[in-house]
Every structure is written in structure tokens, then in C-alpha cells.
């Protein structure tokens, strides 16, 4: 599976949009982009995934560049409860295989 | 609840002892994963089961680590002759892996925190 690069940490003001970038320049055509987050002392939680089209659900939006070499996870109105480590992962769907988590981005939402 | 359940939540043991960590996946989930997470790091893959068989055990660090899933549901991670470096949170996840129509989402448990003194 392709490697991803994320900033180590980011700050965001409560109520503002949080934009978390991810670089996956070696992504292959059949690899999806997944985002998970891990709130302190909990297991990781699925947020969203996509292949090439932008995706939106009740938690977030995922914007994937046209060349698919990078993506951005958007939390439209960040709250203090969104403070967590966010992991960007690329993986072949139906590969019955592991997810490589990397070190993720620590998002600090501040009042 | 209906989520992934892991026991014990905390385990303190002495160097050289044997440890078992249990994972009860979501009912009906055919895929089960074990990950290990050290402080400040992302989860690190250990082993993956599809049904009863270990489909990929490439992440197990050495032969002191072993995992089973005899009936395709509950799994046990076994660590022999524990070392201080084994101290970590051990996470279990399950997934409904099937061709077509699934998101590939993993559902994680809260983890078992292992401390080896």
C-alpha cells in the first residue's frame, strides 16, 4: 500500500473549519483514500473514504485532487470533541489486507 | 453493546510471564485484525484473520507472539516470555469483508493496555 505524509500537528479554533492535508503521491489507480481518527484512549474510528470523487458524510468532507496525489479532510465546524489524531491511509478495497496507519496529524481544537 | 469488546482493559505483568488478550468482534464480521500501539505512535499491524485462518501474520514481531481464532469469532493474542518492550496498547478490529458493497471500514475496540514490569 502507498505511503502517506501528514503534518505532525495542527490547531483550529472552535467553530471554524478544520482542513487536514494528506500527501499520497505514489497512490495507484485502485487504491482508496481512507481517514480515521483516534480520540485519546480510544480505538481509531472510521470517518470517510473515497477513490477519486469528493465525498461528504455527516462527519466530514473529503476532497481528492484530480491527479489523486493529495487529499484534504474537512471538518466544517470543529468542536472541542474533534481534538484527536487523524490518520490518512491509502488501501486497495477488497484487498483483505491491513491498513498502514502512520503517525497521523494531531488536531488541537481550541476554544 | 454491539461493538468490538476487548479484555482485559488493563494488564500488568512481570517480565518473562505469559499473557493472553481476548477480542470479541462484532457478530457476523468475518475479518479480524490485531494492532499494537506504542505511546505517541500510530497503530502497527500484527495479524489479520479471515474466518478461522490467519491470512497475514507478517506483522508479528517474533515467535513469542501468537494469535488464534478457532471458531471464526473470538480471537486470543498470546504473548510468551513477555519483555518490557512488549508494553503497549493492543487493539483489535473487525470488519465485514466481502466482495462488493462494503466500505472496508474497520471497527476497533478500546484496546488492552499491557504493562510489562
PDB file of C-alpha atoms in Angstrom:
ATOM      1  CA  UNK A   1       0.000   0.000   0.000  1.00  0.00           C
ATOM      2  CA  UNK A   2       1.145   3.556  -0.753  1.00  0.00           C
ATOM      3  CA  UNK A   3       2.689   5.715   1.931  1.00  0.00           C
ATOM      4  CA  UNK A   4       1.123   8.939   3.103  1.00  0.00           C
ATOM      5  CA  UNK A   5       2.588  12.147   4.503  1.00  0.00           C
ATOM      6  CA  UNK A   6       0.731  14.300   7.013  1.00  0.00           C
ATOM      7  CA  UNK A   7       1.713  17.271   9.180  1.00  0.00           C
ATOM      8  CA  UNK A   8       2.506  16.284  12.731  1.00  0.00           C
ATOM      9  CA  UNK A   9       0.055  18.704  14.311  1.00  0.00           C
ATOM     10  CA  UNK A  10      -2.438  21.462  13.554  1.00  0.00           C
ATOM     11  CA  UNK A  11      -4.501  23.941  15.532  1.00  0.00           C
ATOM     12  CA  UNK A  12      -8.043  25.030  14.779  1.00  0.00           C
ATOM     13  CA  UNK A  13     -10.404  27.442  16.504  1.00  0.00           C
ATOM     14  CA  UNK A  14     -13.679  26.018  17.733  1.00  0.00           C
ATOM     15  CA  UNK A  15     -16.479  26.601  15.230  1.00  0.00           C
ATOM     16  CA  UNK A  16     -14.089  27.055  12.325  1.00  0.00           C
ATOM     17  CA  UNK A  17     -13.443  24.590   9.540  1.00  0.00           C
ATOM     18  CA  UNK A  18     -10.513  22.248  10.073  1.00  0.00           C
ATOM     19  CA  UNK A  19      -8.660  21.342   6.886  1.00  0.00           C
ATOM     20  CA  UNK A  20      -6.295  18.402   7.270  1.00  0.00           C
ATOM     21  CA  UNK A  21      -3.987  17.719   4.307  1.00  0.00           C
ATOM     22  CA  UNK A  22      -2.518  14.415   3.214  1.00  0.00           C
ATOM     23  CA  UNK A  23       0.015  13.683   0.523  1.00  0.00           C
ATOM     24  CA  UNK A  24      -0.104  10.312  -1.240  1.00  0.00           C
ATOM     25  CA  UNK A  25       1.910  10.941  -4.362  1.00  0.00           C
ATOM     26  CA  UNK A  26       2.579   7.246  -5.050  1.00  0.00           C
ATOM     27  CA  UNK A  27      -1.053   6.180  -4.884  1.00  0.00           C
ATOM     28  CA  UNK A  28      -2.068   3.635  -7.504  1.00  0.00           C
ATOM     29  CA  UNK A  29      -5.251   3.581  -9.513  1.00  0.00           C
ATOM     30  CA  UNK A  30      -7.099   1.029  -7.392  1.00  0.00           C
ATOM     31  CA  UNK A  31      -6.208   2.475  -4.004  1.00  0.00           C
ATOM     32  CA  UNK A  32      -8.800   4.300  -1.959  1.00  0.00           C
ATOM     33  CA  UNK A  33      -8.087   7.129   0.479  1.00  0.00           C
ATOM     34  CA  UNK A  34      -9.375   6.467   3.995  1.00  0.00           C
ATOM     35  CA  UNK A  35      -9.477   8.742   7.010  1.00  0.00           C
ATOM     36  CA  UNK A  36      -9.674   7.549  10.586  1.00  0.00           C
ATOM     37  CA  UNK A  37      -9.363   9.443  13.823  1.00  0.00           C
ATOM     38  CA  UNK A  38      -8.336   8.421  17.309  1.00  0.00           C
ATOM     39  CA  UNK A  39      -9.556  10.281  20.323  1.00  0.00           C
ATOM     40  CA  UNK A  40      -7.348   9.912  23.385  1.00  0.00           C
ATOM     41  CA  UNK A  41      -7.538   6.444  24.965  1.00  0.00           C
ATOM     42  CA  UNK A  42      -9.992   5.125  22.394  1.00  0.00           C
ATOM     43  CA  UNK A  43      -9.638   2.892  19.352  1.00  0.00           C
ATOM     44  CA  UNK A  44      -9.478   4.502  15.910  1.00  0.00           C
ATOM     45  CA  UNK A  45     -12.808   5.486  14.361  1.00  0.00           C
ATOM     46  CA  UNK A  46     -13.650   5.486  10.658  1.00  0.00           C
ATOM     47  CA  UNK A  47     -14.516   8.893   9.201  1.00  0.00           C
ATOM     48  CA  UNK A  48     -14.761   8.693   5.438  1.00  0.00           C
ATOM     49  CA  UNK A  49     -13.190   7.208   2.328  1.00  0.00           C
ATOM     50  CA  UNK A  50     -13.091   7.889  -1.409  1.00  0.00           C
ATOM     51  CA  UNK A  51     -11.489   6.891  -4.694  1.00  0.00           C
ATOM     52  CA  UNK A  52     -11.443   9.978  -6.911  1.00  0.00           C
ATOM     53  CA  UNK A  53     -14.668  11.884  -6.397  1.00  0.00           C
ATOM     54  CA  UNK A  54     -15.186  14.216  -3.477  1.00  0.00           C
ATOM     55  CA  UNK A  55     -17.186  12.627  -0.700  1.00  0.00           C
ATOM     56  CA  UNK A  56     -19.302  14.006   2.125  1.00  0.00           C
ATOM     57  CA  UNK A  57     -20.999  12.398   5.083  1.00  0.00           C
ATOM     58  CA  UNK A  58     -22.366  13.531   8.423  1.00  0.00           C
ATOM     59  CA  UNK A  59     -18.878  13.773   9.911  1.00  0.00           C
ATOM     60  CA  UNK A  60     -16.711  15.331   7.229  1.00  0.00           C
ATOM     61  CA  UNK A  61     -15.912  16.026   3.597  1.00  0.00           C
ATOM     62  CA  UNK A  62     -13.091  14.506   1.611  1.00  0.00           C
ATOM     63  CA  UNK A  63     -11.560  16.464  -1.247  1.00  0.00           C
ATOM     64  CA  UNK A  64      -9.257  14.487  -3.553  1.00  0.00           C
ATOM     65  CA  UNK A  65      -7.170  16.316  -6.151  1.00  0.00           C
ATOM     66  CA  UNK A  66      -7.691  15.444  -9.786  1.00  0.00           C
ATOM     67  CA  UNK A  67      -4.308  13.678 -10.003  1.00  0.00           C
ATOM     68  CA  UNK A  68      -5.160  11.867  -6.728  1.00  0.00           C
ATOM     69  CA  UNK A  69      -1.754  12.648  -5.282  1.00  0.00           C
ATOM     70  CA  UNK A  70      -3.181  14.518  -2.314  1.00  0.00           C
ATOM     71  CA  UNK A  71      -6.389  14.956  -0.378  1.00  0.00           C
ATOM     72  CA  UNK A  72      -7.900  17.132   2.326  1.00  0.00           C
ATOM     73  CA  UNK A  73     -10.231  16.121   5.106  1.00  0.00           C
ATOM     74  CA  UNK A  74     -12.568  18.938   6.081  1.00  0.00           C
ATOM     75  CA  UNK A  75     -14.399  19.155   9.386  1.00  0.00           C
ATOM     76  CA  UNK A  76     -16.789  22.016   8.607  1.00  0.00           C
ATOM     77  CA  UNK A  77     -17.404  23.270  12.152  1.00  0.00           C
ATOM     78  CA  UNK A  78     -14.791  21.884  14.502  1.00  0.00           C
ATOM     79  CA  UNK A  79     -15.733  21.317  18.140  1.00  0.00           C
ATOM     80  CA  UNK A  80     -13.563  20.562  21.151  1.00  0.00           C
ATOM     81  CA  UNK A  81     -14.612  16.905  20.805  1.00  0.00           C
ATOM     82  CA  UNK A  82     -12.886  16.790  17.426  1.00  0.00           C
ATOM     83  CA  UNK A  83      -9.497  17.064  19.137  1.00  0.00           C
ATOM     84  CA  UNK A  84      -7.829  13.805  18.083  1.00  0.00           C
ATOM     85  CA  UNK A  85      -5.134  12.240  15.931  1.00  0.00           C
ATOM     86  CA  UNK A  86      -6.294  11.981  12.322  1.00  0.00           C
ATOM     87  CA  UNK A  87      -4.862   9.260  10.099  1.00  0.00           C
ATOM     88  CA  UNK A  88      -4.833   9.295   6.323  1.00  0.00           C
ATOM     89  CA  UNK A  89      -4.458   5.837   4.802  1.00  0.00           C
ATOM     90  CA  UNK A  90      -4.439   4.509   1.259  1.00  0.00           C
ATOM     91  CA  UNK A  91      -5.538   0.975   0.636  1.00  0.00           C
ATOM     92  CA  UNK A  92      -6.849  -1.261  -2.068  1.00  0.00           C
ATOM     93  CA  UNK A  93     -10.501  -2.034  -1.377  1.00  0.00           C
ATOM     94  CA  UNK A  94     -11.307  -5.728  -1.139  1.00  0.00           C
ATOM     95  CA  UNK A  95      -7.615  -6.400  -0.691  1.00  0.00           C
ATOM     96  CA  UNK A  96      -8.415  -8.240   2.574  1.00  0.00           C
ATOM     97  CA  UNK A  97      -5.349  -6.583   3.871  1.00  0.00           C
ATOM     98  CA  UNK A  98      -4.036  -4.409   6.598  1.00  0.00           C
ATOM     99  CA  UNK A  99      -4.260  -0.659   6.965  1.00  0.00           C
ATOM    100  CA  UNK A 100      -0.968   1.197   7.457  1.00  0.00           C
ATOM    101  CA  UNK A 101      -1.711   3.984   9.912  1.00  0.00           C
ATOM    102  CA  UNK A 102       1.449   6.073  10.011  1.00  0.00           C
ATOM    103  CA  UNK A 103       1.781   8.749  12.691  1.00  0.00           C
ATOM    104  CA  UNK A 104      -1.177  10.947  11.717  1.00  0.00           C
ATOM    105  CA  UNK A 105      -1.933  14.608  12.450  1.00  0.00           C
ATOM    106  CA  UNK A 106      -2.754  15.720  15.975  1.00  0.00           C
ATOM    107  CA  UNK A 107      -5.596  18.239  15.610  1.00  0.00           C
ATOM    108  CA  UNK A 108      -5.976  20.593  18.558  1.00  0.00           C
ATOM    109  CA  UNK A 109      -9.313  22.397  18.582  1.00  0.00           C
ATOM    110  CA  UNK A 110      -9.084  25.438  20.821  1.00  0.00           C
ATOM    111  CA  UNK A 111     -11.883  27.480  22.404  1.00  0.00           C
TER     112      UNK A 111
ATOM    113  CA  UNK B   1     -23.150  -3.323  23.355  1.00  0.00           C
ATOM    114  CA  UNK B   2     -22.702  -4.397  19.761  1.00  0.00           C
ATOM    115  CA  UNK B   3     -19.157  -3.152  19.345  1.00  0.00           C
ATOM    116  CA  UNK B   4     -15.794  -4.897  19.475  1.00  0.00           C
ATOM    117  CA  UNK B   5     -15.033  -5.977  23.022  1.00  0.00           C
ATOM    118  CA  UNK B   6     -11.513  -6.463  24.378  1.00  0.00           C
ATOM    119  CA  UNK B   7     -10.477  -7.936  27.700  1.00  0.00           C
ATOM    120  CA  UNK B   8      -8.735  -7.197  29.927  1.00  0.00           C
ATOM    121  CA  UNK B   9      -8.703  -3.440  29.507  1.00  0.00           C
ATOM    122  CA  UNK B  10      -5.526  -3.286  31.561  1.00  0.00           C
ATOM    123  CA  UNK B  11      -2.957  -5.946  32.295  1.00  0.00           C
ATOM    124  CA  UNK B  12       0.172  -5.567  34.384  1.00  0.00           C
ATOM    125  CA  UNK B  13       2.594  -8.465  34.340  1.00  0.00           C
ATOM    126  CA  UNK B  14       6.200  -9.233  35.132  1.00  0.00           C
ATOM    127  CA  UNK B  15       8.940  -9.798  32.625  1.00  0.00           C
ATOM    128  CA  UNK B  16       9.015 -13.412  31.487  1.00  0.00           C
ATOM    129  CA  UNK B  17       5.350 -14.150  32.169  1.00  0.00           C
ATOM    130  CA  UNK B  18       2.748 -15.409  29.690  1.00  0.00           C
ATOM    131  CA  UNK B  19      -0.173 -13.172  28.703  1.00  0.00           C
ATOM    132  CA  UNK B  20      -3.426 -13.693  26.815  1.00  0.00           C
ATOM    133  CA  UNK B  21      -5.519 -10.874  25.404  1.00  0.00           C
ATOM    134  CA  UNK B  22      -9.030 -11.543  24.155  1.00  0.00           C
ATOM    135  CA  UNK B  23     -11.038  -9.937  21.385  1.00  0.00           C
ATOM    136  CA  UNK B  24     -14.758 -10.435  20.799  1.00  0.00           C
ATOM    137  CA  UNK B  25     -15.580  -8.986  17.363  1.00  0.00           C
ATOM    138  CA  UNK B  26     -18.873  -7.671  16.082  1.00  0.00           C
ATOM    139  CA  UNK B  27     -21.192 -10.572  15.364  1.00  0.00           C
ATOM    140  CA  UNK B  28     -21.001 -11.678  11.750  1.00  0.00           C
ATOM    141  CA  UNK B  29     -17.740  -9.916  10.968  1.00  0.00           C
ATOM    142  CA  UNK B  30     -15.502 -12.335   9.118  1.00  0.00           C
ATOM    143  CA  UNK B  31     -12.281 -10.331   9.254  1.00  0.00           C
ATOM    144  CA  UNK B  32     -10.389  -9.671  12.479  1.00  0.00           C
ATOM    145  CA  UNK B  33      -7.221  -7.637  12.948  1.00  0.00           C
ATOM    146  CA  UNK B  34      -4.753  -7.179  15.785  1.00  0.00           C
ATOM    147  CA  UNK B  35      -2.718  -3.981  16.037  1.00  0.00           C
ATOM    148  CA  UNK B  36      -0.207  -2.753  18.588  1.00  0.00           C
ATOM    149  CA  UNK B  37       0.155   0.891  19.522  1.00  0.00           C
ATOM    150  CA  UNK B  38       3.074   2.323  21.436  1.00  0.00           C
ATOM    151  CA  UNK B  39       2.904   5.728  23.094  1.00  0.00           C
ATOM    152  CA  UNK B  40       2.859   8.537  20.541  1.00  0.00           C
ATOM    153  CA  UNK B  41       2.782   6.192  17.554  1.00  0.00           C
ATOM    154  CA  UNK B  42       0.089   5.084  15.165  1.00  0.00           C
ATOM    155  CA  UNK B  43      -1.294   1.554  15.347  1.00  0.00           C
ATOM    156  CA  UNK B  44       1.081  -1.064  13.978  1.00  0.00           C
ATOM    157  CA  UNK B  45      -0.343  -4.097  12.186  1.00  0.00           C
ATOM    158  CA  UNK B  46       0.275  -7.507  13.769  1.00  0.00           C
ATOM    159  CA  UNK B  47      -2.007 -10.134  12.234  1.00  0.00           C
ATOM    160  CA  UNK B  48      -5.173 -10.491  10.190  1.00  0.00           C
ATOM    161  CA  UNK B  49      -7.721 -13.330  10.236  1.00  0.00           C
ATOM    162  CA  UNK B  50     -10.247 -14.145   7.574  1.00  0.00           C
ATOM    163  CA  UNK B  51     -12.546 -16.620   9.299  1.00  0.00           C
ATOM    164  CA  UNK B  52     -10.507 -19.083  11.321  1.00  0.00           C
ATOM    165  CA  UNK B  53      -7.271 -18.779   9.409  1.00  0.00           C
ATOM    166  CA  UNK B  54      -4.508 -16.230   9.738  1.00  0.00           C
ATOM    167  CA  UNK B  55      -4.429 -14.674   6.278  1.00  0.00           C
ATOM    168  CA  UNK B  56      -1.491 -12.417   7.076  1.00  0.00           C
ATOM    169  CA  UNK B  57       0.726 -12.686  10.151  1.00  0.00           C
ATOM    170  CA  UNK B  58       3.598 -10.671   8.737  1.00  0.00           C
ATOM    171  CA  UNK B  59       3.371  -8.065  11.487  1.00  0.00           C
ATOM    172  CA  UNK B  60       4.021 -10.387  14.405  1.00  0.00           C
ATOM    173  CA  UNK B  61       7.391  -9.219  15.740  1.00  0.00           C
ATOM    174  CA  UNK B  62       8.776 -12.637  16.694  1.00  0.00           C
ATOM    175  CA  UNK B  63       7.786 -16.158  17.658  1.00  0.00           C
ATOM    176  CA  UNK B  64       6.819 -15.126  21.184  1.00  0.00           C
ATOM    177  CA  UNK B  65       3.628 -13.699  19.677  1.00  0.00           C
ATOM    178  CA  UNK B  66       0.836 -15.970  18.507  1.00  0.00           C
ATOM    179  CA  UNK B  67      -2.867 -15.488  17.817  1.00  0.00           C
ATOM    180  CA  UNK B  68      -5.754 -17.874  17.295  1.00  0.00           C
ATOM    181  CA  UNK B  69      -9.358 -17.652  16.202  1.00  0.00           C
ATOM    182  CA  UNK B  70     -10.550 -21.279  16.431  1.00  0.00           C
ATOM    183  CA  UNK B  71     -14.241 -20.783  15.643  1.00  0.00           C
ATOM    184  CA  UNK B  72     -14.009 -17.752  13.435  1.00  0.00           C
ATOM    185  CA  UNK B  73     -15.309 -15.375  16.077  1.00  0.00           C
ATOM    186  CA  UNK B  74     -13.411 -14.690  19.315  1.00  0.00           C
ATOM    187  CA  UNK B  75      -9.653 -14.286  18.964  1.00  0.00           C
ATOM    188  CA  UNK B  76      -6.875 -14.552  21.519  1.00  0.00           C
ATOM    189  CA  UNK B  77      -3.481 -12.902  21.202  1.00  0.00           C
ATOM    190  CA  UNK B  78      -0.882 -14.824  23.161  1.00  0.00           C
ATOM    191  CA  UNK B  79       2.478 -13.436  24.239  1.00  0.00           C
ATOM    192  CA  UNK B  80       5.072 -15.743  25.753  1.00  0.00           C
ATOM    193  CA  UNK B  81       8.050 -14.706  27.884  1.00  0.00           C
ATOM    194  CA  UNK B  82       6.959 -11.092  27.936  1.00  0.00           C
ATOM    195  CA  UNK B  83       9.564  -8.352  27.710  1.00  0.00           C
ATOM    196  CA  UNK B  84       9.401  -4.722  28.801  1.00  0.00           C
ATOM    197  CA  UNK B  85       9.354  -3.706  25.125  1.00  0.00           C
ATOM    198  CA  UNK B  86       6.034  -5.504  24.708  1.00  0.00           C
ATOM    199  CA  UNK B  87       4.349  -2.807  26.781  1.00  0.00           C
ATOM    200  CA  UNK B  88       1.771  -1.152  24.539  1.00  0.00           C
ATOM    201  CA  UNK B  89      -1.935  -0.914  23.822  1.00  0.00           C
ATOM    202  CA  UNK B  90      -3.107  -3.908  21.824  1.00  0.00           C
ATOM    203  CA  UNK B  91      -6.032  -3.037  19.581  1.00  0.00           C
ATOM    204  CA  UNK B  92      -8.438  -5.418  17.927  1.00  0.00           C
ATOM    205  CA  UNK B  93     -10.638  -4.539  14.967  1.00  0.00           C
ATOM    206  CA  UNK B  94     -13.236  -6.417  12.960  1.00  0.00           C
ATOM    207  CA  UNK B  95     -14.676  -5.874   9.525  1.00  0.00           C
ATOM    208  CA  UNK B  96     -17.357  -7.255   7.289  1.00  0.00           C
ATOM    209  CA  UNK B  97     -15.040  -8.028   4.391  1.00  0.00           C
ATOM    210  CA  UNK B  98     -16.962  -9.202   1.400  1.00  0.00           C
ATOM    211  CA  UNK B  99     -16.644  -8.732  -2.304  1.00  0.00           C
ATOM    212  CA  UNK B 100     -18.839  -5.882  -3.362  1.00  0.00           C
ATOM    213  CA  UNK B 101     -20.845  -3.389  -1.388  1.00  0.00           C
ATOM    214  CA  UNK B 102     -18.761  -2.775   1.688  1.00  0.00           C
ATOM    215  CA  UNK B 103     -16.761   0.237   2.746  1.00  0.00           C
ATOM    216  CA  UNK B 104     -13.715  -1.613   4.052  1.00  0.00           C
ATOM    217  CA  UNK B 105     -14.376   0.053   7.403  1.00  0.00           C
ATOM    218  CA  UNK B 106     -12.622  -1.363  10.448  1.00  0.00           C
ATOM    219  CA  UNK B 107     -14.417  -1.260  13.794  1.00  0.00           C
ATOM    220  CA  UNK B 108     -11.953  -1.011  16.674  1.00  0.00           C
ATOM    221  CA  UNK B 109     -12.228  -1.998  20.278  1.00  0.00           C
ATOM    222  CA  UNK B 110     -10.977   0.179  23.129  1.00  0.00           C
ATOM    223  CA  UNK B 111      -7.786  -1.828  23.393  1.00  0.00           C
ATOM    224  CA  UNK B 112      -5.953  -3.772  26.079  1.00  0.00           C
ATOM    225  CA  UNK B 113      -3.167  -1.836  27.761  1.00  0.00           C
ATOM    226  CA  UNK B 114      -0.297  -4.183  28.587  1.00  0.00           C
ATOM    227  CA  UNK B 115       2.418  -3.121  31.002  1.00  0.00           C
ATOM    228  CA  UNK B 116       5.401  -5.398  31.499  1.00  0.00           C
ATOM    229  CA  UNK B 117       7.417  -4.574  34.600  1.00  0.00           C
TER     230      UNK B 117
END
